[in-house]
Amino acid sequence: LSLIDELPPGRKPVKTLVRTEADRERVYDALEQALRQGRQAYIVVPLVEETERSDLKAAKELAEQLRRDRFPRWEIGLVHGRLKSEEKDRVMRAFAEGRLSLLVATTVIEVGVDVANASVMIVEHAERFGLSQLHQLRGRVGRGSTLSYCVLMAGGDSQGSVAGERLRVMERTSDGFRIAQQDL
């Protein structure tokens, strides 16, 4: 049995924060500050498109809204599971090469993505994801020597609930074994 219980040399732990809709402007201000410093960021959402049955943020609509209303001066990419492989590869290559500052994505970025310049991840509706999945997503940032942040945006009713307590586990530890145990 092999245990890896430390970060690779030169990497810093990712600072994880649970935030709510009331904190959104402060979160976006911090994101913009990172972008101004030349960093890149991910915003992860649970859906590709909005549906009538759900009020969850969706990748297509959020990417367009951010381009139009909040981050018009930054290049924003979109990647999700319904894209053809060639299109996904093109967008991911543009992000890896630094031609995109912000990548709005579904969980297709959960594994196999290594962009050292990406130092911020915002996960929308974080209470909808399993803790192990959030841990995998969080692993997309913190791959360089810059202090990185993972912001878990919790739905309004999850702060005092079991879902809120589950998310606070992510603030307290980066130990994948402890996280998996708590997820179970």
XYZ file of C-alpha atoms in Angstrom:
184
model
C 0.000 0.000 0.000
C 1.439 3.359 -1.016
C 0.274 6.613 0.524
C 1.038 9.993 -0.975
C 0.372 12.429 1.843
C 2.297 15.474 0.683
C 2.265 17.838 -2.265
C 4.857 17.575 -5.031
C 7.894 19.838 -4.491
C 7.214 23.522 -5.186
C 3.443 23.313 -4.892
C 1.427 25.174 -2.290
C -1.825 23.925 -0.755
C -4.995 25.214 -2.437
C -6.989 27.519 -0.164
C -10.615 26.382 -0.246
C -13.470 28.697 0.712
C -17.224 28.110 0.934
C -19.224 31.139 -0.174
C -22.857 31.977 -0.968
C -24.700 34.113 -3.494
C -24.400 37.084 -1.112
C -20.609 36.899 -1.591
C -20.686 36.715 -5.404
C -19.435 40.252 -6.152
C -16.506 39.853 -3.722
C -15.683 36.482 -5.314
C -15.803 38.001 -8.810
C -13.676 40.969 -7.669
C -11.017 38.553 -6.374
C -11.242 36.576 -9.622
C -10.730 39.742 -11.655
C -7.707 40.642 -9.540
C -6.159 37.242 -10.338
C -6.898 37.728 -14.043
C -5.229 41.157 -13.938
C -2.135 39.475 -12.482
C -2.031 37.259 -15.571
C -3.520 34.185 -13.914
C -6.186 31.953 -15.395
C -9.330 30.529 -13.827
C -12.040 27.904 -14.130
C -15.723 28.255 -13.347
C -17.351 24.835 -13.055
C -21.103 24.340 -13.332
C -23.293 21.229 -13.060
C -25.288 21.668 -16.302
C -24.547 22.285 -19.983
C -27.793 24.182 -20.674
C -30.535 25.681 -18.545
C -33.698 23.649 -18.122
C -37.193 24.674 -17.106
C -37.101 22.305 -14.131
C -33.930 23.691 -12.606
C -32.543 26.981 -11.362
C -28.965 25.695 -11.517
C -26.373 27.701 -13.428
C -25.555 26.215 -16.808
C -22.319 26.465 -18.785
C -23.595 27.994 -22.037
C -25.688 30.710 -20.428
C -23.117 31.538 -17.751
C -20.281 31.875 -20.274
C -22.363 34.276 -22.358
C -23.490 36.292 -19.332
C -19.911 36.619 -18.023
C -18.651 37.715 -21.473
C -21.394 40.291 -21.789
C -21.862 41.624 -18.239
C -18.966 40.936 -15.896
C -15.701 40.114 -17.704
C -16.007 41.648 -21.194
C -12.292 42.411 -21.511
C -11.191 38.815 -20.884
C -11.198 35.913 -23.321
C -13.638 33.282 -22.042
C -13.824 29.719 -23.283
C -16.541 27.110 -22.893
C -16.091 23.359 -22.654
C -18.633 20.664 -21.849
C -19.410 17.037 -22.574
C -21.695 17.712 -25.529
C -18.921 19.303 -27.585
C -17.261 17.192 -30.232
C -13.819 15.952 -29.215
C -12.083 18.230 -31.724
C -13.835 21.313 -30.332
C -13.079 20.328 -26.724
C -9.440 19.789 -27.641
C -9.280 23.169 -29.424
C -10.712 25.041 -26.421
C -8.530 23.184 -23.916
C -5.425 23.838 -26.030
C -6.281 27.574 -26.183
C -6.648 27.616 -22.384
C -3.409 25.681 -21.842
C -1.569 28.075 -24.184
C -2.894 31.099 -22.271
C -5.083 32.451 -25.074
C -8.133 32.141 -22.782
C -8.187 33.720 -19.330
C -11.334 32.085 -18.033
C -12.771 28.667 -18.798
C -16.418 27.917 -18.039
C -16.803 24.156 -17.901
C -18.750 21.185 -16.701
C -16.923 18.364 -14.947
C -15.200 17.298 -18.190
C -12.143 19.058 -16.728
C -12.150 16.813 -13.639
C -9.100 14.822 -14.722
C -6.264 15.148 -17.194
C -6.010 18.939 -17.209
C -2.689 20.492 -16.189
C -2.471 24.282 -16.544
C 0.062 25.609 -14.037
C -1.084 29.216 -14.558
C -4.669 28.443 -13.459
C -4.870 29.628 -9.864
C -8.607 30.111 -9.257
C -11.507 27.705 -9.478
C -15.091 28.618 -8.707
C -17.534 25.718 -8.433
C -21.167 26.781 -8.785
C -23.812 24.843 -6.830
C -21.009 22.976 -5.091
C -23.487 21.173 -2.838
C -24.625 19.240 -5.943
C -21.257 17.516 -6.304
C -19.783 14.691 -4.268
C -16.847 15.604 -2.035
C -14.490 13.290 -3.902
C -15.508 14.938 -7.161
C -14.911 18.393 -5.639
C -11.493 17.185 -4.473
C -10.696 16.061 -8.047
C -11.875 19.390 -9.446
C -9.859 21.328 -6.872
C -6.805 19.456 -8.114
C -6.967 21.388 -11.403
C -5.576 24.464 -9.613
C -2.480 24.688 -7.455
C -0.311 23.014 -10.077
C 2.199 25.852 -10.145
C 4.052 27.707 -7.405
C 1.377 30.435 -7.026
C -1.077 30.323 -4.125
C -4.339 29.040 -5.588
C -7.960 29.246 -4.510
C -10.992 26.999 -4.877
C -14.257 28.786 -4.110
C -17.243 26.532 -3.500
C -20.389 28.535 -4.196
C -23.139 27.007 -2.061
C -26.839 27.332 -2.732
C -28.763 29.631 -0.403
C -30.341 26.864 1.677
C -27.199 24.790 2.167
C -25.277 26.931 4.684
C -26.735 25.488 7.898
C -27.614 22.107 6.451
C -25.895 18.776 6.026
C -24.826 19.967 2.564
C -23.160 23.009 4.112
C -21.335 20.879 6.657
C -20.132 18.568 3.889
C -18.698 21.553 1.988
C -16.917 22.815 5.105
C -15.003 19.504 5.130
C -13.379 20.756 1.927
C -12.259 23.932 3.725
C -10.687 21.934 6.547
C -8.714 19.282 4.699
C -6.985 18.394 1.465
C -6.506 14.765 2.532
C -8.279 12.713 -0.122
C -8.715 9.768 2.245
C -10.487 11.895 4.865
C -12.615 13.501 2.180
C -13.631 10.119 0.717
C -14.457 8.849 4.193
C -16.639 11.898 4.857
C -18.260 11.511 1.429
C -19.139 7.915 2.276
